Coordinates of C-alpha atoms in Angstrom, one line a residue:
X7 CA -11.6 -30.8 12.4
X8 CA -14.1 -29.1 10.2
X9 CA -11.5 -26.7 9.0
X10 CA -9.1 -29.6 8.3
X11 CA -11.7 -31.5 6.3
X12 CA -12.5 -28.3 4.3
X13 CA -8.8 -27.9 3.5
X14 CA -8.5 -31.5 2.4
X15 CA -11.5 -31.0 0.1
X16 CA -9.9 -27.9 -1.4
X17 CA -6.7 -29.8 -2.0
X18 CA -8.6 -32.6 -3.7
X19 CA -10.4 -30.1 -5.9
X20 CA -7.1 -28.5 -6.9
X21 CA -5.8 -32.0 -7.8
X22 CA -8.8 -32.7 -10.0
X23 CA -8.2 -29.3 -11.7
X24 CA -4.5 -30.0 -12.2
X25 CA -5.2 -33.5 -13.7
X26 CA -7.8 -32.0 -16.1
X27 CA -5.6 -29.1 -17.0
X28 CA -2.5 -31.2 -17.9
X29 CA -4.4 -34.3 -19.0
X30 CA -2.8 -36.5 -16.4
X31 CA -4.0 -39.8 -15.1
X32 CA -3.6 -40.6 -11.4
X33 CA -0.2 -42.2 -11.8
X34 CA 1.2 -39.3 -13.8
X35 CA -0.2 -36.8 -11.3
X36 CA 1.4 -38.7 -8.5
X37 CA 4.8 -38.7 -10.3
X38 CA 4.5 -35.0 -10.9
X39 CA 3.8 -34.4 -7.3
X40 CA 6.4 -36.9 -6.0
X41 CA 3.7 -38.8 -4.2
X42 CA 2.4 -42.3 -3.9
X43 CA -0.8 -42.9 -6.0
X44 CA -2.7 -43.9 -2.9
X45 CA -1.7 -40.8 -1.0
X46 CA -2.1 -38.0 -3.5
X47 CA -3.2 -35.4 -0.9
X48 CA -1.8 -34.9 2.6
X49 CA -4.1 -36.4 5.3
X50 CA -3.7 -33.3 7.5
X51 CA -4.9 -30.9 4.8
X52 CA -1.7 -28.9 5.4
X53 CA 0.6 -29.6 2.5
X54 CA 4.3 -28.9 2.8
X55 CA 6.1 -26.3 0.7
X56 CA 7.6 -28.8 -1.8
X57 CA 4.0 -30.1 -2.4
X58 CA 2.7 -26.6 -3.0
X59 CA 5.6 -25.8 -5.4
X60 CA 4.9 -28.9 -7.5
X61 CA 1.2 -28.4 -7.5
X62 CA 1.6 -24.8 -8.5
X63 CA 3.9 -25.8 -11.4
X64 CA 1.3 -28.3 -12.7
X65 CA -1.5 -25.7 -12.5
X66 CA 0.8 -22.9 -13.8
X67 CA -0.4 -20.8 -10.9
X68 CA 1.7 -18.6 -8.5
X69 CA 2.4 -20.5 -5.3
X70 CA 0.6 -17.8 -3.3
X71 CA -2.6 -18.4 -5.3
X72 CA -2.5 -22.1 -4.6
X73 CA -2.0 -21.4 -0.9
X74 CA -4.9 -18.9 -0.9
X75 CA -7.2 -21.5 -2.5
X76 CA -6.4 -24.0 0.3
X77 CA -6.4 -21.7 3.4
X78 CA -8.3 -18.6 2.4
X79 CA -12.0 -18.1 1.9
X80 CA -11.8 -15.3 -0.7
X81 CA -13.0 -16.3 -4.1
X82 CA -14.5 -19.6 -3.0
X83 CA -18.2 -20.4 -3.4
X84 CA -20.6 -18.6 -1.1
X85 CA -21.8 -22.0 0.2
X86 CA -18.4 -22.5 1.8
X87 CA -18.4 -19.0 3.3
X88 CA -21.8 -18.0 4.4
X89 CA -22.1 -17.9 8.2
X90 CA -25.5 -16.3 8.7
X91 CA -26.5 -12.7 9.1
X92 CA -27.7 -10.2 6.4
X93 CA -25.6 -8.1 4.0
X94 CA -26.6 -5.0 5.9
X95 CA -25.6 -6.6 9.2
X96 CA -22.1 -7.4 8.0
X97 CA -21.8 -4.0 6.3
X98 CA -22.5 -2.3 9.6
X99 CA -20.0 -4.5 11.3
X100 CA -17.3 -3.8 8.7
X101 CA -17.8 0.0 9.2
X102 CA -17.8 -0.4 13.0
X103 CA -14.5 -2.4 12.7
X104 CA -13.0 0.3 10.6
X105 CA -13.9 3.0 13.1
X106 CA -12.3 0.9 15.9
X107 CA -9.2 0.2 13.9
X108 CA -10.0 -3.5 13.9
X109 CA -8.8 -4.1 10.3
X110 CA -8.8 -7.9 10.4
X111 CA -12.3 -7.8 11.7
X112 CA -13.2 -5.5 8.9
X113 CA -11.8 -7.9 6.3
X114 CA -13.7 -10.8 7.9
X115 CA -17.0 -8.8 7.9
X116 CA -16.4 -7.7 4.3
X117 CA -15.9 -11.3 3.2
X118 CA -19.2 -12.3 4.9
X119 CA -20.8 -9.4 3.1
X120 CA -19.6 -10.9 -0.1
X121 CA -21.1 -14.3 0.8
X122 CA -24.5 -12.6 1.3
X123 CA -24.3 -10.3 -1.7
X124 CA -27.1 -10.8 -4.3
X125 CA -26.2 -8.0 -6.8
X126 CA -23.0 -6.7 -8.5
X127 CA -23.5 -3.5 -6.4
X128 CA -23.4 -5.4 -3.2
X129 CA -20.4 -7.4 -4.3
X130 CA -18.5 -4.2 -5.3
X131 CA -19.3 -2.6 -1.9
X132 CA -18.0 -5.7 -0.1
X133 CA -14.8 -5.4 -2.0
X134 CA -14.6 -1.7 -1.1
X135 CA -14.9 -2.6 2.6
X136 CA -12.4 -5.4 2.3
X137 CA -9.9 -3.1 0.6
X138 CA -10.1 -0.7 3.6
X139 CA -9.1 -3.5 5.9
X140 CA -6.1 -4.4 3.8
X141 CA -5.1 -0.8 3.6
X142 CA -5.3 -0.5 7.3
X143 CA -2.9 -3.5 7.7
X144 CA -0.5 -2.0 5.0
X145 CA -1.2 -5.1 2.8
X146 CA -1.3 -3.1 -0.4
X147 CA -0.9 -6.0 -2.9
X148 CA -4.0 -7.6 -1.4
X149 CA -5.8 -4.3 -1.5
X150 CA -4.9 -3.9 -5.2
X151 CA -6.4 -7.3 -6.1
X152 CA -9.6 -6.6 -4.2
X153 CA -10.1 -3.1 -5.7
X154 CA -9.7 -4.5 -9.2
X155 CA -12.2 -7.2 -8.5
X156 CA -14.6 -4.6 -7.2
X157 CA -14.3 -2.6 -10.3
X158 CA -14.9 -5.7 -12.5
X159 CA -18.5 -5.9 -11.1
X160 CA -21.2 -4.3 -13.3
X161 CA -23.5 -2.4 -12.9
X162 CA -22.4 -0.5 -9.8
X163 CA -23.4 3.0 -8.7
X164 CA -21.2 6.1 -9.5
X165 CA -20.1 6.7 -5.9
X166 CA -18.9 3.2 -5.4
X167 CA -17.1 3.2 -8.7
X168 CA -15.5 6.5 -7.8
X169 CA -14.2 5.3 -4.4
X170 CA -12.9 2.1 -5.9
X171 CA -11.1 4.0 -8.7
X172 CA -9.6 6.6 -6.4
X173 CA -8.3 4.0 -4.0
X174 CA -7.0 1.9 -6.9
X175 CA -5.0 4.9 -8.2
X176 CA -3.5 5.5 -4.7
X177 CA -2.6 1.8 -4.2
X178 CA -0.8 1.6 -7.5
X179 CA 1.2 4.7 -6.5
X180 CA 1.9 3.3 -3.0
X181 CA 3.3 0.1 -4.5
X182 CA 5.6 2.1 -6.8
X183 CA 3.6 1.8 -10.0
X184 CA 3.8 5.5 -10.6
X185 CA 2.7 5.8 -14.2
X186 CA -0.3 3.6 -13.6
X187 CA -1.3 5.4 -10.4
X188 CA -1.1 8.9 -12.1
X189 CA -2.9 7.8 -15.2
X190 CA -5.9 6.4 -13.2
X191 CA -6.0 9.4 -11.0
X192 CA -5.9 11.8 -14.0
X193 CA -8.7 9.9 -15.7
X194 CA -10.8 10.1 -12.6
X195 CA -10.1 13.8 -12.0
X196 CA -11.0 14.7 -15.5
X197 CA -14.2 12.7 -15.3
X198 CA -15.2 14.3 -12.0
X199 CA -14.3 17.8 -13.1
X200 CA -16.5 17.4 -16.2
X201 CA -19.4 16.5 -14.0
X202 CA -19.0 19.6 -11.8
X203 CA -19.8 17.9 -8.6
X204 CA -21.5 19.8 -5.7
X205 CA -21.9 17.0 -3.2
X206 CA -19.2 16.3 -0.6
X207 CA -18.2 12.7 -1.6
X208 CA -17.3 13.4 -5.3
X209 CA -15.6 16.7 -4.4
X210 CA -13.4 14.8 -1.8
X211 CA -12.7 12.2 -4.5
X212 CA -11.6 14.9 -6.9
X213 CA -9.3 16.4 -4.3
X214 CA -7.8 13.0 -3.5
X215 CA -7.3 12.1 -7.2
X216 CA -5.3 15.4 -7.7
X217 CA -3.4 14.5 -4.5
X218 CA -2.4 11.2 -6.0
X219 CA -1.4 12.9 -9.3
X220 CA 0.8 15.2 -7.3
X221 CA 2.5 12.4 -5.4
X222 CA 3.1 10.3 -8.5
X223 CA 4.4 13.3 -10.5
X224 CA 6.8 14.3 -7.7
X225 CA 8.1 10.7 -7.5
X226 CA 8.5 10.5 -11.3
X227 CA 10.6 13.6 -11.2
X228 CA 13.2 11.6 -9.3
X229 CA 12.9 8.5 -11.3
X230 CA 12.6 9.9 -14.8
X231 CA 15.4 12.5 -14.9
X232 CA 15.0 13.2 -18.6
X233 CA 11.5 14.5 -18.0
X234 CA 11.9 15.7 -14.5
X235 CA 10.8 19.3 -15.3
X236 CA 7.6 18.1 -16.9
X237 CA 6.8 15.8 -14.0
X238 CA 7.6 18.4 -11.3
X239 CA 5.5 21.1 -13.1
X240 CA 2.5 18.8 -13.4
X241 CA 2.9 17.7 -9.8
X242 CA 2.8 21.3 -8.6
X243 CA -0.4 22.0 -10.5
X244 CA -2.0 18.9 -9.1
X245 CA -0.9 19.6 -5.5
X246 CA -2.2 23.2 -5.8
X247 CA -5.6 22.0 -7.1
X248 CA -5.8 19.3 -4.4
X249 CA -4.8 21.8 -1.6
X250 CA -7.4 24.3 -2.7
X251 CA -10.1 21.7 -2.8
X252 CA -9.2 20.2 0.6
X253 CA -9.1 23.6 2.3
X254 CA -12.4 24.5 0.8
X255 CA -14.0 21.3 2.0
X256 CA -12.4 21.7 5.5
X257 CA -13.9 25.2 5.8
X258 CA -17.2 24.0 4.6
X259 CA -17.5 20.8 6.6
X260 CA -15.2 21.5 9.6
X261 CA -13.0 18.5 8.9
X262 CA -9.4 19.2 10.1
X263 CA -8.1 16.0 8.6
X264 CA -8.4 17.6 5.2
X265 CA -6.2 20.5 6.4
X266 CA -3.6 17.8 7.1
X267 CA -3.7 16.5 3.5
X268 CA -3.4 20.1 2.3
X269 CA -0.3 20.4 4.5
X270 CA 1.1 17.4 2.7
X271 CA 0.5 19.1 -0.6
X272 CA 2.4 22.2 0.6
X273 CA 5.4 20.0 1.4
X274 CA 5.2 18.3 -2.0
X275 CA 5.2 21.7 -3.7
X276 CA 8.4 22.7 -1.9
X277 CA 10.2 19.5 -3.1
X278 CA 9.0 20.1 -6.7
X279 CA 10.1 23.7 -6.7
X280 CA 13.6 22.6 -6.0
X281 CA 13.4 20.2 -8.9
X282 CA 12.4 23.2 -11.1
X283 CA 15.2 25.4 -9.8
X284 CA 12.7 27.8 -8.2
X285 CA 14.0 27.2 -4.7
X286 CA 17.4 26.2 -3.4
X287 CA 17.8 22.8 -1.7
X288 CA 19.1 24.4 1.5
X289 CA 16.0 26.7 1.8
X290 CA 13.6 23.8 1.2
X291 CA 15.4 21.6 3.7
X292 CA 15.4 24.4 6.3
X293 CA 11.6 25.1 5.8
X294 CA 10.7 21.4 6.0
X295 CA 12.9 21.0 9.1
X296 CA 11.3 24.0 10.8
X297 CA 7.9 22.6 10.0
X298 CA 8.7 19.5 12.0
X299 CA 9.0 21.6 15.2
X300 CA 5.3 20.9 15.8
X301 CA 6.0 17.2 16.2
X302 CA 7.4 16.5 19.7
X303 CA 6.1 13.2 21.0
X304 CA 2.9 11.4 21.6
X305 CA 1.8 14.3 23.9
X306 CA 1.8 16.8 21.1
X307 CA -1.9 16.1 20.3
X308 CA -1.2 15.4 16.6
X309 CA -3.1 12.5 15.1
X310 CA -4.3 11.1 11.8
X311 CA -3.8 13.1 8.7
X312 CA -2.3 16.1 10.5
X313 CA 0.5 13.9 12.0
X314 CA 0.8 12.0 8.7
X315 CA 1.5 15.2 6.9
X316 CA 4.6 15.8 8.9
X317 CA 5.8 12.2 8.2
X318 CA 5.5 12.9 4.4
X319 CA 7.4 16.1 4.9
X320 CA 10.3 13.9 6.2
X321 CA 10.1 11.9 3.1
X322 CA 10.1 15.0 0.9
X323 CA 13.1 16.4 2.8
X324 CA 15.0 13.1 2.2
X325 CA 14.1 13.3 -1.5
X326 CA 15.3 16.9 -1.8
X327 CA 18.6 16.0 -0.1
X328 CA 19.3 12.9 -2.1
X329 CA 18.5 14.6 -5.4
X330 CA 20.3 17.9 -4.8
X331 CA 22.8 17.7 -2.0
X332 CA 26.1 15.9 -1.4
X333 CA 28.6 14.8 1.3
X334 CA 28.0 15.8 4.9
X335 CA 25.1 18.1 4.1
X336 CA 23.3 15.2 2.5
X337 CA 24.0 12.8 5.4
X338 CA 23.0 15.4 8.0
X339 CA 19.7 16.2 6.3
X340 CA 18.7 12.5 5.8
X341 CA 19.6 11.7 9.4
X342 CA 17.3 14.5 10.7
X343 CA 14.4 13.5 8.4
X344 CA 14.6 9.7 8.8
X345 CA 14.9 9.9 12.6
X346 CA 11.7 12.0 12.9
X347 CA 10.1 10.1 10.0
X348 CA 10.5 6.7 11.6
X349 CA 9.1 8.0 14.8
X350 CA 6.0 9.3 13.0
X351 CA 5.6 6.2 11.0
X352 CA 5.7 4.1 14.2
X353 CA 3.1 6.3 15.9
X354 CA 0.8 5.9 12.8
X355 CA 1.9 2.3 12.0
X356 CA 2.2 3.6 8.4
X357 CA 4.0 0.9 6.3
X358 CA 4.0 3.1 3.1
X359 CA 6.0 5.8 5.0
X360 CA 8.4 3.2 6.4
X361 CA 9.1 1.8 3.0
X362 CA 10.0 5.3 1.6
X363 CA 12.2 6.1 4.6
X364 CA 14.1 2.8 4.5
X365 CA 14.6 3.1 0.8
X366 CA 15.8 6.7 1.0
X367 CA 18.2 6.0 3.9
X368 CA 19.6 3.1 2.0
X369 CA 20.3 5.2 -1.0
X370 CA 22.1 7.8 1.1
X371 CA 24.2 5.3 3.0
X372 CA 25.0 3.4 -0.2
X373 CA 26.2 6.6 -1.9
X374 CA 28.3 7.5 1.2
X375 CA 29.9 4.0 1.2
X376 CA 30.9 4.5 -2.4
X377 CA 32.5 7.8 -1.5
X378 CA 34.5 6.1 1.3
X379 CA 32.6 7.7 4.2
X380 CA 33.4 5.8 7.4
X381 CA 30.0 6.9 8.8
X382 CA 28.1 5.0 6.1
X383 CA 27.9 1.9 8.3
X384 CA 24.3 1.0 9.3
X385 CA 23.5 -0.5 12.6
X386 CA 19.9 -1.8 13.2
X387 CA 18.3 -3.5 16.2
X388 CA 16.0 -6.5 16.3
X389 CA 12.9 -4.4 16.2
X390 CA 14.1 -2.7 13.1
X391 CA 14.8 -6.1 11.5
X392 CA 11.2 -7.0 12.2
X393 CA 9.9 -3.8 10.5
X394 CA 12.2 -4.3 7.5
X395 CA 10.9 -7.9 7.1
X396 CA 7.3 -6.6 7.3
X397 CA 8.1 -4.0 4.8
X398 CA 9.6 -6.5 2.4
X399 CA 6.4 -8.6 2.6
X400 CA 4.2 -5.6 1.8
X401 CA 6.2 -4.1 -1.0
X402 CA 7.5 -6.4 -3.7
X403 CA 9.6 -3.6 -5.2
X404 CA 11.3 -3.1 -1.9
X405 CA 12.4 -6.7 -1.4
X406 CA 15.8 -6.4 -3.1
X407 CA 16.5 -3.2 -1.1
X408 CA 15.4 -4.9 2.1
X409 CA 17.7 -7.9 1.5
X410 CA 20.7 -5.5 0.8
X411 CA 20.0 -3.7 4.1
X412 CA 19.8 -6.9 6.1
X413 CA 23.0 -8.3 4.4
X414 CA 25.1 -5.2 4.9
X415 CA 23.9 -3.7 8.2
X416 CA 25.2 -4.6 11.6
X417 CA 22.4 -6.2 13.6
X418 CA 22.7 -5.2 17.3
X419 CA 21.3 -7.8 19.7
X420 CA 20.0 -5.8 22.7
X421 CA 18.8 -8.9 24.6

């Protein structure tokens, strides 16, 4: 009942804001909401969709923001959110949740950190922790919002600012905002290089920023054909710099995860070399396919960044095939890479990888259908429908593609 009362109070607060914003009296507000003057807010504290839509229109807010204000705690006064415990206690719990893969627990602990925060630095750190939870759940739009709010705090220390900025660049890239992601990553890389870092954390951030630059440049080479040569060349330079930094750090600190990221860089370089005419598509596809031989099943011992590297090789292989191959060769290559890529994405529960693979397979099948290929038909099962729906929710730019897949594919009911 306490939660229900709190929601009703939040609805009433939004109604007051709406009336003030539009200069409405109670009768006018009731008319705008399609409600009786004596029952402006729902007794349950759970407004229906039509109510939310009308309230959002009065406030000129996105519907999601209205829903968040009613049901979520983020952004609400600390008096509504504080549940005891110190900032350090919740920080330790957030880090523990991250290690255990409990990302919802991490978000909850981070929000309680925020409620205890007394300084801009503490608020920024709580945002950094919360962003890690959203990243683990593949909820990148929420991660983006939290990272931007963290960077808006001032003053904050250099390490926290660096981590927030590096993650912001990668999140922009992941959501398909390639120019923004590369620009932020480049700015951070130049700033870090000018400082000549010797400590582990800023050196790792520099390696990561170059990695994001490489990924964004490689993707731009496929989107911006007029400038593909420039994008591919810049991507190779960024990948090479990132790989060298990660391998150096791996040798120095004994962290094999960094070797995995360096492996991803090597695959990205292969794809860009094809864009530059330095390597044939067939040889690149062959090398990428041979590299996947290490991935067998869950018993192969590959985990984390090492396994993820091979998943991105599958994405790179699809990109090479779609950009430079045709007909049966294209279909065969995409089939090989998507089959293995989906398997790896499922083992890692990696939504960003799923989005890329679904998009690339759709492009190949759509192209085949236009060419009259009878094998272009797409059959998906109920589990794949669930994953596509989840991907649509996480990637706004994928939604139209997701709808086209669901509307054109044959859904096989295996029950």
